[in-house]
CSV table of C-alpha atoms in Angstrom, one decimal:
chain,number,residue,atom,x,y,z
A,5,MET,CA,-15.8,-5.2,-18.4
A,6,ARG,CA,-12.5,-6.2,-16.2
A,7,VAL,CA,-12.4,-8.8,-19.0
A,8,GLU,CA,-12.5,-6.3,-22.2
A,9,GLN,CA,-10.0,-3.6,-21.0
A,10,LEU,CA,-7.5,-7.2,-20.7
A,11,ILE,CA,-8.1,-8.5,-24.0
A,12,SER,CA,-7.8,-4.8,-25.2
A,13,GLU,CA,-4.7,-4.4,-23.7
A,14,ILE,CA,-3.3,-8.1,-25.1
A,15,GLN,CA,-4.4,-6.5,-28.6
A,16,HIS,CA,-2.0,-3.7,-27.6
A,17,ILE,CA,1.1,-5.6,-26.6
A,18,SER,CA,4.1,-5.8,-28.9
A,19,SER,CA,4.9,-9.3,-30.4
A,20,PHE,CA,8.8,-8.4,-30.8
A,21,LYS,CA,11.1,-6.7,-27.9
A,22,ARG,CA,13.8,-4.0,-29.6
A,23,TYR,CA,17.7,-3.8,-28.7
A,24,GLY,CA,20.2,-1.9,-28.4
A,25,LYS,CA,24.0,-1.8,-27.4
A,26,VAL,CA,25.7,0.7,-24.8
A,27,ASN,CA,28.4,2.8,-27.0
A,28,ARG,CA,29.9,4.2,-24.3
A,29,VAL,CA,29.5,5.6,-20.7
A,30,VAL,CA,31.1,9.4,-19.5
A,31,GLY,CA,30.2,10.1,-16.1
A,32,LEU,CA,26.3,9.8,-15.2
A,33,MET,CA,24.9,9.3,-19.0
A,34,ILE,CA,24.9,6.0,-20.8
A,35,GLU,CA,25.1,6.1,-24.8
A,36,SER,CA,23.4,3.4,-26.1
A,37,LYS,CA,22.8,2.4,-31.0
A,38,GLY,CA,19.6,2.0,-30.1
A,39,PRO,CA,16.8,0.7,-29.1
A,40,ARG,CA,13.9,2.7,-30.7
A,41,ALA,CA,12.3,4.4,-27.8
A,42,SER,CA,11.0,8.1,-26.5
A,43,ILE,CA,11.8,10.6,-24.1
A,44,GLY,CA,10.9,9.4,-20.5
A,45,ASP,CA,10.7,5.3,-21.8
A,46,VAL,CA,12.4,2.5,-19.3
A,47,CYS,CA,15.3,0.4,-21.3
A,48,TYR,CA,16.2,-2.2,-19.0
A,49,ILE,CA,20.4,-2.7,-19.8
A,50,HIS,CA,21.9,-6.7,-19.6
A,51,VAL,CA,24.7,-7.1,-17.4
A,52,ALA,CA,26.8,-10.3,-16.2
A,53,HIS,CA,27.6,-10.6,-12.8
A,54,HIS,CA,31.6,-10.7,-12.2
A,55,ARG,CA,32.2,-14.5,-11.9
A,56,HIS,CA,29.2,-15.7,-13.0
A,57,THR,CA,27.5,-16.4,-15.8
A,58,ASP,CA,24.3,-15.3,-15.0
A,59,THR,CA,23.2,-11.6,-15.6
A,60,LYS,CA,21.4,-8.9,-13.9
A,61,LYS,CA,18.9,-6.4,-15.1
A,62,ILE,CA,19.7,-2.0,-14.6
A,63,GLN,CA,16.7,0.1,-15.1
A,64,ALA,CA,17.5,2.8,-17.0
A,65,GLU,CA,15.5,6.4,-18.7
A,66,VAL,CA,15.5,7.5,-21.9
A,67,VAL,CA,16.8,11.2,-21.0
A,68,GLY,CA,17.9,12.6,-25.0
A,69,PHE,CA,19.6,12.0,-28.0
A,70,ARG,CA,22.5,12.2,-29.6
A,71,ASP,CA,23.4,12.3,-33.9
A,72,GLU,CA,21.0,8.6,-33.3
A,73,HIS,CA,22.7,7.4,-30.2
A,74,VAL,CA,20.3,7.2,-27.3
A,75,ILE,CA,21.1,8.8,-24.0
A,76,LEU,CA,19.9,6.6,-20.4
A,77,MET,CA,19.9,7.1,-17.6
A,78,PRO,CA,20.4,4.5,-15.1
A,79,TYR,CA,17.9,4.5,-11.8
A,80,THR,CA,21.0,2.6,-9.7
A,81,SER,CA,25.2,2.4,-9.9
A,82,ILE,CA,26.1,2.4,-13.2
A,83,ARG,CA,28.6,-0.2,-11.7
A,84,ASP,CA,29.0,-3.3,-14.2
A,85,ILE,CA,27.6,-1.8,-17.7
A,86,ALA,CA,30.0,-2.1,-20.5
A,87,PRO,CA,30.8,-1.2,-24.1
A,88,GLY,CA,28.1,-4.2,-25.8
A,89,CYS,CA,25.9,-5.0,-22.7
A,90,ILE,CA,22.5,-4.9,-24.0
A,91,VAL,CA,19.9,-2.7,-24.3
A,92,GLU,CA,15.8,-3.9,-23.6
A,93,ALA,CA,13.5,-0.9,-24.9
A,94,THR,CA,10.4,-1.7,-22.7
A,95,GLY,CA,8.3,1.0,-24.8
A,96,LYS,CA,6.6,2.3,-21.7
A,97,PRO,CA,7.0,4.7,-18.9
A,98,LEU,CA,8.0,4.3,-15.2
A,99,GLU,CA,4.5,2.4,-13.7
A,100,ILE,CA,4.5,2.2,-9.6
A,101,LYS,CA,2.1,-0.3,-8.1
A,102,VAL,CA,-0.6,1.7,-5.6
A,103,GLY,CA,-3.0,1.2,-3.0
A,104,TYR,CA,-4.4,0.4,0.4
A,105,GLY,CA,-2.0,-2.2,0.9
A,106,LEU,CA,1.0,1.0,1.1
A,107,LEU,CA,0.1,2.2,4.3
A,108,GLY,CA,2.5,1.8,6.7
A,109,LYS,CA,5.2,1.5,3.6
A,110,VAL,CA,8.4,2.8,3.8
A,111,LEU,CA,9.2,2.7,-0.6
A,112,ASP,CA,12.1,3.4,-2.6
A,113,SER,CA,11.7,5.4,-5.8
A,114,LEU,CA,10.3,2.5,-7.9
A,115,GLY,CA,7.6,1.7,-5.7
A,116,ASN,CA,9.1,-1.5,-4.1
A,117,PRO,CA,9.3,-1.9,-0.3
A,118,LEU,CA,12.5,-1.0,1.8
A,119,ASP,CA,12.6,-3.6,4.0
A,120,ASP,CA,12.6,-6.1,1.4
A,121,THR,CA,9.6,-7.3,1.9
A,122,LYS,CA,6.9,-8.0,-0.9
A,123,LEU,CA,4.0,-5.4,-1.7
A,124,PRO,CA,0.3,-6.9,-0.7
A,125,ALA,CA,-2.1,-8.2,-3.8
A,126,GLY,CA,-4.4,-6.0,-5.6
A,127,LEU,CA,-2.9,-2.9,-6.2
A,128,ALA,CA,-3.5,-1.2,-9.4
A,129,SER,CA,-0.8,-0.1,-11.8
A,130,VAL,CA,-0.6,3.7,-12.3
A,131,GLY,CA,2.2,5.8,-14.6
A,132,THR,CA,4.8,8.7,-12.7
A,133,ASP,CA,4.5,10.9,-14.9
A,134,GLN,CA,0.0,12.6,-15.3
A,135,ASN,CA,-0.7,15.1,-16.2
A,136,PRO,CA,-1.9,18.5,-13.5
A,137,PRO,CA,-5.1,18.5,-12.9
A,138,ASN,CA,-7.6,21.2,-15.4
A,139,PRO,CA,-8.2,24.5,-14.2
A,140,LEU,CA,-11.2,24.8,-14.5
A,141,SER,CA,-12.0,20.9,-13.2
A,142,ARG,CA,-10.7,22.2,-9.7
A,143,PRO,CA,-13.2,23.7,-7.3
A,144,PRO,CA,-11.8,26.6,-5.1
A,145,ILE,CA,-10.7,25.7,-2.2
A,146,ALA,CA,-13.6,26.2,0.6
A,147,GLU,CA,-12.6,24.9,3.4
A,148,PRO,CA,-9.8,24.7,6.8
A,149,ILE,CA,-7.4,21.2,7.1
A,150,GLU,CA,-6.3,20.5,10.4
A,151,VAL,CA,-2.6,20.7,11.1
A,152,GLY,CA,-2.6,20.5,14.8
A,153,VAL,CA,0.6,23.1,15.0
A,154,ARG,CA,-1.1,26.4,17.0
A,155,ALA,CA,0.7,28.8,15.3
A,156,ILE,CA,-0.4,27.3,11.9
A,157,ASP,CA,-3.6,26.5,12.5
A,158,SER,CA,-4.4,29.6,13.9
A,159,LEU,CA,-2.2,33.0,11.5
A,160,LEU,CA,-1.5,30.7,8.5
A,161,THR,CA,-4.3,28.5,8.6
A,162,VAL,CA,-4.4,26.2,5.6
A,163,GLY,CA,-7.1,25.0,3.3
A,164,LYS,CA,-7.6,21.7,1.5
A,165,GLY,CA,-6.2,21.3,-1.6
A,166,GLN,CA,-3.8,24.8,-0.8
A,167,ARG,CA,0.1,23.8,-1.5
A,168,VAL,CA,2.1,25.7,1.2
A,169,GLY,CA,6.6,25.8,1.1
A,170,ILE,CA,8.3,26.2,4.4
A,171,PHE,CA,11.6,27.8,3.6
A,172,ALA,CA,14.5,27.5,6.3
A,173,GLY,CA,18.3,26.5,5.9
A,174,SER,CA,19.6,23.2,7.8
A,175,GLY,CA,19.4,22.7,11.3
A,176,VAL,CA,16.5,24.8,12.1
A,177,GLY,CA,13.2,22.1,12.5
A,178,LYS,CA,12.2,21.5,9.0
A,179,SER,CA,11.8,17.4,9.9
A,180,THR,CA,10.8,18.2,13.6
A,181,LEU,CA,7.4,20.8,11.8
A,182,LEU,CA,6.9,17.9,9.2
A,183,GLY,CA,6.8,14.9,11.5
A,184,MET,CA,4.4,17.0,14.0
A,185,ILE,CA,2.1,17.8,10.8
A,186,ALA,CA,1.9,13.7,9.9
A,187,ARG,CA,0.8,12.7,13.3
A,188,ASN,CA,-2.0,16.1,14.5
A,189,THR,CA,-3.1,16.2,11.2
A,190,ASN,CA,-6.8,15.5,10.5
A,191,ALA,CA,-6.2,14.5,6.4
A,192,ASP,CA,-7.4,10.6,5.9
A,193,LEU,CA,-3.5,9.8,4.9
A,194,ASN,CA,-0.6,11.0,4.7
A,195,VAL,CA,2.1,10.6,1.4
A,196,ILE,CA,5.6,11.7,2.5
A,197,ALA,CA,8.9,11.6,0.2
A,198,LEU,CA,12.3,11.6,1.8
A,199,ILE,CA,14.3,13.0,-1.0
A,200,GLY,CA,18.3,13.7,-1.1
A,201,GLU,CA,18.2,12.9,2.8
A,202,ARG,CA,21.2,11.2,4.9
A,203,GLY,CA,21.1,7.9,5.1
A,204,ARG,CA,20.9,8.4,9.2
A,205,GLU,CA,18.4,10.8,8.8
A,206,VAL,CA,15.3,8.3,6.9
A,207,ARG,CA,15.4,5.8,9.9
A,208,GLU,CA,15.4,8.7,12.8
A,209,PHE,CA,12.9,10.7,10.7
A,210,ILE,CA,10.3,7.6,10.7
A,211,GLU,CA,10.8,6.9,14.2
A,212,ARG,CA,11.0,9.8,16.1
A,213,ASP,CA,9.3,12.6,14.0
A,214,LEU,CA,6.4,10.8,12.5
A,215,GLY,CA,6.4,7.9,15.4
A,216,GLU,CA,4.1,4.8,15.1
A,217,GLU,CA,0.4,6.2,15.1
A,218,GLY,CA,2.0,8.7,11.6
A,219,LEU,CA,3.2,5.7,10.3
A,220,LYS,CA,0.2,3.7,10.2
A,221,LYS,CA,-1.9,6.5,8.4
A,222,SER,CA,0.9,7.0,5.9
A,223,VAL,CA,3.6,5.9,2.7
A,224,VAL,CA,7.4,6.9,2.9
A,225,VAL,CA,8.9,6.9,-0.4
A,226,VAL,CA,12.6,7.5,0.1
A,227,ALA,CA,15.7,8.2,-1.8
A,228,THR,CA,18.7,9.3,-0.2
A,229,SER,CA,21.6,11.5,-1.5
A,230,ASP,CA,24.1,8.7,-2.5
A,231,GLN,CA,21.6,7.4,-4.7
A,232,PRO,CA,22.3,8.4,-8.3
A,233,ALA,CA,20.2,11.8,-9.5
A,234,LEU,CA,17.4,10.0,-11.0
A,235,PHE,CA,16.3,8.7,-8.8
A,236,ARG,CA,15.7,11.5,-6.5
A,237,ILE,CA,13.5,13.1,-9.3
A,238,LYS,CA,11.4,10.0,-9.2
A,239,ALA,CA,11.1,9.8,-5.9
A,240,ALA,CA,9.2,13.4,-6.2
A,241,TYR,CA,6.8,11.8,-9.1
A,242,THR,CA,6.3,8.0,-7.3
A,243,ALA,CA,5.3,10.0,-4.3
A,244,THR,CA,2.7,12.6,-6.1
A,245,ALA,CA,1.4,10.0,-8.4
A,246,ILE,CA,0.9,7.6,-4.6
A,247,ALA,CA,-1.2,11.0,-3.7
A,248,GLU,CA,-2.6,10.9,-6.8
A,249,TYR,CA,-3.8,7.6,-6.8
A,250,PHE,CA,-5.8,8.3,-3.0
A,251,ARG,CA,-6.9,11.5,-4.5
A,252,ASP,CA,-8.5,10.1,-7.3
A,253,GLN,CA,-10.3,8.1,-5.0
A,254,GLY,CA,-12.2,10.4,-3.1
A,255,LEU,CA,-9.9,11.4,-0.2
A,256,ASN,CA,-8.6,14.4,1.3
A,257,VAL,CA,-4.1,13.7,1.3
A,258,MET,CA,-1.4,15.1,3.3
A,259,PHE,CA,1.5,15.3,0.8
A,260,MET,CA,4.9,16.4,2.4
A,261,MET,CA,8.3,16.7,0.3
A,262,ASP,CA,11.4,17.6,1.6
A,263,SER,CA,12.9,18.6,-0.1
A,264,VAL,CA,12.6,20.7,-3.0
A,265,THR,CA,16.2,22.2,-3.7
A,266,ARG,CA,17.4,18.7,-3.4
A,267,ILE,CA,14.9,17.7,-7.0
A,268,ALA,CA,16.0,21.1,-8.3
A,269,MET,CA,20.0,19.7,-7.4
A,270,ALA,CA,18.9,16.1,-9.3
A,271,GLN,CA,17.7,18.0,-12.8
A,272,ARG,CA,21.2,20.2,-12.6
A,273,GLU,CA,23.1,17.0,-12.2
A,274,VAL,CA,20.8,15.7,-15.4
A,275,GLY,CA,20.3,18.4,-17.3
A,276,LEU,CA,24.1,19.2,-17.6
A,277,ALA,CA,25.1,15.2,-18.1
A,278,VAL,CA,22.7,15.6,-21.4
A,279,GLY,CA,24.5,18.7,-22.7
A,280,GLU,CA,22.4,21.7,-21.1
A,281,PRO,CA,23.8,25.2,-20.5
A,282,PRO,CA,23.9,26.3,-17.1
A,283,THR,CA,22.2,29.8,-15.9
A,284,THR,CA,21.0,31.0,-13.1
A,285,LYS,CA,23.8,30.2,-10.4
A,286,GLY,CA,24.2,26.8,-12.6
A,287,TYR,CA,20.4,25.4,-12.5
A,288,THR,CA,20.2,24.2,-16.3
A,289,PRO,CA,16.2,25.7,-18.0
A,290,SER,CA,15.2,21.6,-17.3
A,291,VAL,CA,15.3,22.9,-13.6
A,292,PHE,CA,12.5,25.6,-13.9
A,293,ALA,CA,10.5,23.8,-16.4
A,294,ILE,CA,10.0,20.8,-14.1
A,295,LEU,CA,8.8,22.2,-10.9
A,296,PRO,CA,5.1,24.1,-12.1
A,297,ARG,CA,4.8,20.9,-14.1
A,298,LEU,CA,5.5,18.5,-11.2
A,299,LEU,CA,4.2,20.8,-7.6
A,300,GLU,CA,0.9,21.9,-9.9
A,301,ARG,CA,-0.1,17.7,-9.8
A,302,THR,CA,-1.2,18.5,-5.8
A,303,GLY,CA,-4.3,20.1,-5.5
A,304,THR,CA,-8.3,19.8,-5.5
A,305,ASN,CA,-9.7,17.8,-8.3
A,306,HIS,CA,-13.7,16.7,-8.7
A,307,LEU,CA,-12.7,13.8,-6.6
A,308,GLY,CA,-11.0,14.9,-3.7
A,309,SER,CA,-7.7,16.9,-2.2
A,310,ILE,CA,-3.4,16.5,-1.5
A,311,THR,CA,-2.7,19.5,0.9
A,312,ALA,CA,0.5,20.1,0.3
A,313,PHE,CA,3.8,20.3,2.1
A,314,TYR,CA,7.2,21.5,0.1
A,315,THR,CA,10.4,22.0,1.6
A,316,VAL,CA,12.7,24.1,-0.2
A,317,LEU,CA,15.9,24.3,2.1
A,318,VAL,CA,17.6,28.0,1.5
A,319,ASP,CA,21.2,28.0,0.9
A,320,GLY,CA,22.8,30.4,3.9
A,321,ASP,CA,19.2,32.0,4.8
A,322,ASP,CA,18.7,33.7,1.5
A,323,MET,CA,15.0,33.6,0.3
A,324,ASN,CA,15.5,35.3,-2.9
A,325,GLU,CA,18.0,32.2,-4.2
A,326,PRO,CA,16.5,30.7,-7.4
A,327,ILE,CA,15.1,27.7,-6.2
A,328,ALA,CA,13.5,29.7,-3.5
A,329,ASP,CA,12.0,32.0,-5.4
A,330,THR,CA,10.7,30.0,-8.2
A,331,VAL,CA,9.2,27.9,-5.1
A,332,ARG,CA,7.4,31.0,-4.0
A,333,GLY,CA,5.9,32.4,-7.3
A,334,ILE,CA,4.4,28.5,-8.0
A,335,ILE,CA,2.7,28.0,-4.4
A,336,ASP,CA,-0.4,29.1,-2.5
A,337,GLY,CA,1.9,30.1,0.7
A,338,HIS,CA,4.4,29.9,2.3
A,339,ILE,CA,5.8,30.0,6.1
A,340,VAL,CA,9.4,30.9,7.0
A,341,LEU,CA,11.1,29.0,9.1
A,342,ASP,CA,13.8,31.5,10.8
A,343,ARG,CA,17.6,30.6,12.7
A,344,ALA,CA,17.3,33.5,15.2
A,345,ILE,CA,14.0,32.1,16.6
A,346,ALA,CA,14.6,28.8,17.0
A,347,ASN,CA,18.5,30.0,19.1
A,348,LYS,CA,15.8,31.5,21.0
A,349,GLY,CA,14.6,28.4,21.6
A,350,GLN,CA,11.2,29.2,20.3
A,351,TYR,CA,9.7,26.0,18.5
A,352,PRO,CA,8.1,25.3,16.1
A,353,ALA,CA,10.7,28.8,14.8
A,354,ILE,CA,8.6,29.9,12.5
A,355,ASN,CA,8.7,33.9,11.7
A,356,ILE,CA,4.8,34.8,11.5
A,357,LEU,CA,5.2,38.3,9.9
A,358,ARG,CA,7.3,36.7,7.1
A,359,SER,CA,5.2,33.9,6.5
A,360,VAL,CA,1.5,33.9,4.6
A,361,SER,CA,-1.2,31.7,3.5
A,362,ARG,CA,-2.6,32.8,0.2
A,363,VAL,CA,-6.3,31.5,1.3
A,364,MET,CA,-6.4,31.9,5.1
A,365,ASN,CA,-8.8,35.1,4.3
A,366,HIS,CA,-11.6,33.1,2.3
A,367,ILE,CA,-11.6,29.4,4.8
A,368,VAL,CA,-12.1,31.4,8.6
A,369,SER,CA,-14.8,33.3,10.3
A,370,PRO,CA,-14.5,36.9,10.2
A,371,SER,CA,-13.5,37.1,13.9
A,372,HIS,CA,-10.8,34.4,13.4
A,373,LYS,CA,-9.5,36.8,10.5
A,374,THR,CA,-10.0,39.7,12.9
A,375,ALA,CA,-7.8,38.0,15.4
A,376,ALA,CA,-5.5,37.1,13.5
A,377,GLU,CA,-4.8,40.8,12.3
A,378,LYS,CA,-4.6,41.9,15.4
A,379,LEU,CA,-1.6,39.8,16.8
A,380,ARG,CA,0.3,40.4,13.6
A,381,GLU,CA,-0.2,43.8,15.1
A,382,LEU,CA,1.1,43.5,18.0
A,383,LEU,CA,4.0,41.6,17.3
A,384,ALA,CA,5.4,43.9,14.4
A,385,THR,CA,4.7,46.8,16.9
A,386,TYR,CA,6.9,44.7,19.0
A,387,ILE,CA,9.7,43.4,17.2
A,388,ASP,CA,9.4,47.5,15.3
A,389,SER,CA,11.0,48.6,19.1
A,390,GLU,CA,12.1,45.7,20.6
A,391,ASP,CA,15.6,47.1,20.1
A,392,LEU,CA,14.3,50.9,22.1
A,393,ILE,CA,12.6,48.1,25.0
A,394,ASN,CA,15.7,46.1,25.3
A,395,ILE,CA,18.2,49.4,26.1
A,396,GLY,CA,15.6,51.2,28.0
A,397,ALA,CA,15.0,53.8,25.8
A,398,TYR,CA,11.2,53.5,25.3
A,399,LYS,CA,9.5,54.8,28.5
A,400,LYS,CA,5.9,53.6,28.6
A,401,GLY,CA,2.9,55.7,28.1
A,402,SER,CA,4.8,56.8,25.0
A,403,SER,CA,3.0,55.1,22.4
A,404,ILE,CA,-0.1,52.7,23.9
A,405,GLU,CA,0.1,50.4,20.6
A,406,ILE,CA,3.9,49.9,22.1
A,407,ASP,CA,2.2,49.3,26.0
A,408,GLN,CA,-0.2,47.6,24.7
A,409,SER,CA,2.4,44.4,22.5
A,410,ILE,CA,5.2,44.8,25.6
A,411,GLU,CA,2.1,43.3,28.4
A,412,GLN,CA,1.0,40.8,25.3
A,413,TYR,CA,4.3,39.8,24.0
A,414,PRO,CA,5.3,37.1,27.0
A,415,SER,CA,1.3,35.8,26.2
A,416,ILE,CA,2.3,35.8,21.9
A,417,LEU,CA,5.4,34.2,22.1
A,418,SER,CA,3.6,31.2,24.9
A,419,PHE,CA,0.9,31.1,22.3
A,420,LEU,CA,3.3,30.2,19.6
A,421,LYS,CA,5.2,27.7,21.7
A,422,GLN,CA,4.1,24.3,21.1
A,423,SER,CA,5.9,20.6,22.3
A,424,THR,CA,6.5,18.5,19.8
A,425,SER,CA,4.2,15.6,21.7
A,426,GLU,CA,1.3,18.3,22.3
A,427,LYS,CA,-1.6,18.1,19.4
A,428,ALA,CA,-3.3,21.4,19.3
A,429,PRO,CA,-7.2,21.0,17.7
A,430,LEU,CA,-7.8,23.6,15.2
A,431,ILE,CA,-11.7,24.7,16.5
A,432,HIS,CA,-8.4,25.7,20.4
A,433,SER,CA,-6.1,26.8,18.4
A,434,ILE,CA,-8.4,29.3,17.0
A,435,ASP,CA,-10.7,30.2,21.0
A,436,LYS,CA,-7.3,30.6,22.1
A,437,LEU,CA,-6.6,33.9,19.5
A,438,GLU,CA,-9.6,34.9,20.2
A,439,GLN,CA,-9.0,34.8,23.9
A,440,LEU,CA,-5.4,36.2,24.1
A,441,VAL,CA,-6.3,39.3,21.3
A,442,GLY,CA,-9.6,39.6,23.5
A,443,LYS,CA,-7.0,40.1,26.7
A,444,GLY,CA,-5.3,43.0,25.6
A,445,GLU,CA,-8.9,45.0,24.2
């Protein structure tokens, strides 16, 4: 079967190459006369090294057309590109190498190791831009997955194949929470995409938040904020393709992307460069077109599952800004990290009352569901009456519900807090929740 496949591939290989020439460069955009290519195809731009006769090849992608010219954007810097540079068409979109040999590796957007080592042999080639699974081929989410964070496992239970957004402003603990999930989850492996991060934060996340234990069962894809917009976008597609490969091997994959907002910003740069009109808050229409296509690729299929956590950076803690609003409408639940809670020293700073898991009610036991609802009621009652309690205007005995919430509040806070080094197994979190609520009855 392998020989027949190779013969078929050889028969379909084009016997000639197509070339074009760079016509001009404007901002992020390279315009060339030829070659014949399609949207999404990878091309090589041959540029000469300064003071040397040899040449190097810069990878670029076809992002549009203007009249009879091809519009390209490079995956790397446009430095050294000049008018007349030869543009070589490959006739196919970006492909990466995937396999179990990637575990423990930190890769760039093109699937190359960042430590300059070589990829192991025996990896398969896959395209980075795949279609989402057919809706009828997606099995319903039927069982929970352990993430090892008590507040999530007990009150916002996540199912295998669920897609959840983590919404927060800057510096509220998104990366720390992702690191806890990566270390503590019982998923088979992790695929983590760090997009638009500061260069300093990448190594800090890998060594401090993820740790040696977490890295052993993870594949990390990195595109820092200084890299070109298309390179940042491709990091999301590459990481998703790696997760899809492992899902198709029948595994339960934990997928984490930080952050969707920076992907949207990168796509806005690309859209504006090719002439798209800016719409809501300057975002171009293509931004709102790629988000559902990208986010729908994760989830379940008939072979395995990808449980996904997407972080969304909300400007000025505004939960209704365009990207946050769009993502919230696509995914299966959201976790809100609150700056006011973080300022009180409560970590993870999850606002339970503003967060929701849309599949929780279908995957937990009746007793677990009842206990979670009871704790939410107690917490909501206390928060609603907090001002009266703090100024001493509330008199004990005026309300049984408020009295109970005041009594239980210290225990609830203790339950929701969790140090980064503490692992909380799912079953223990549920037992603690039921015990906590049972004490107040």
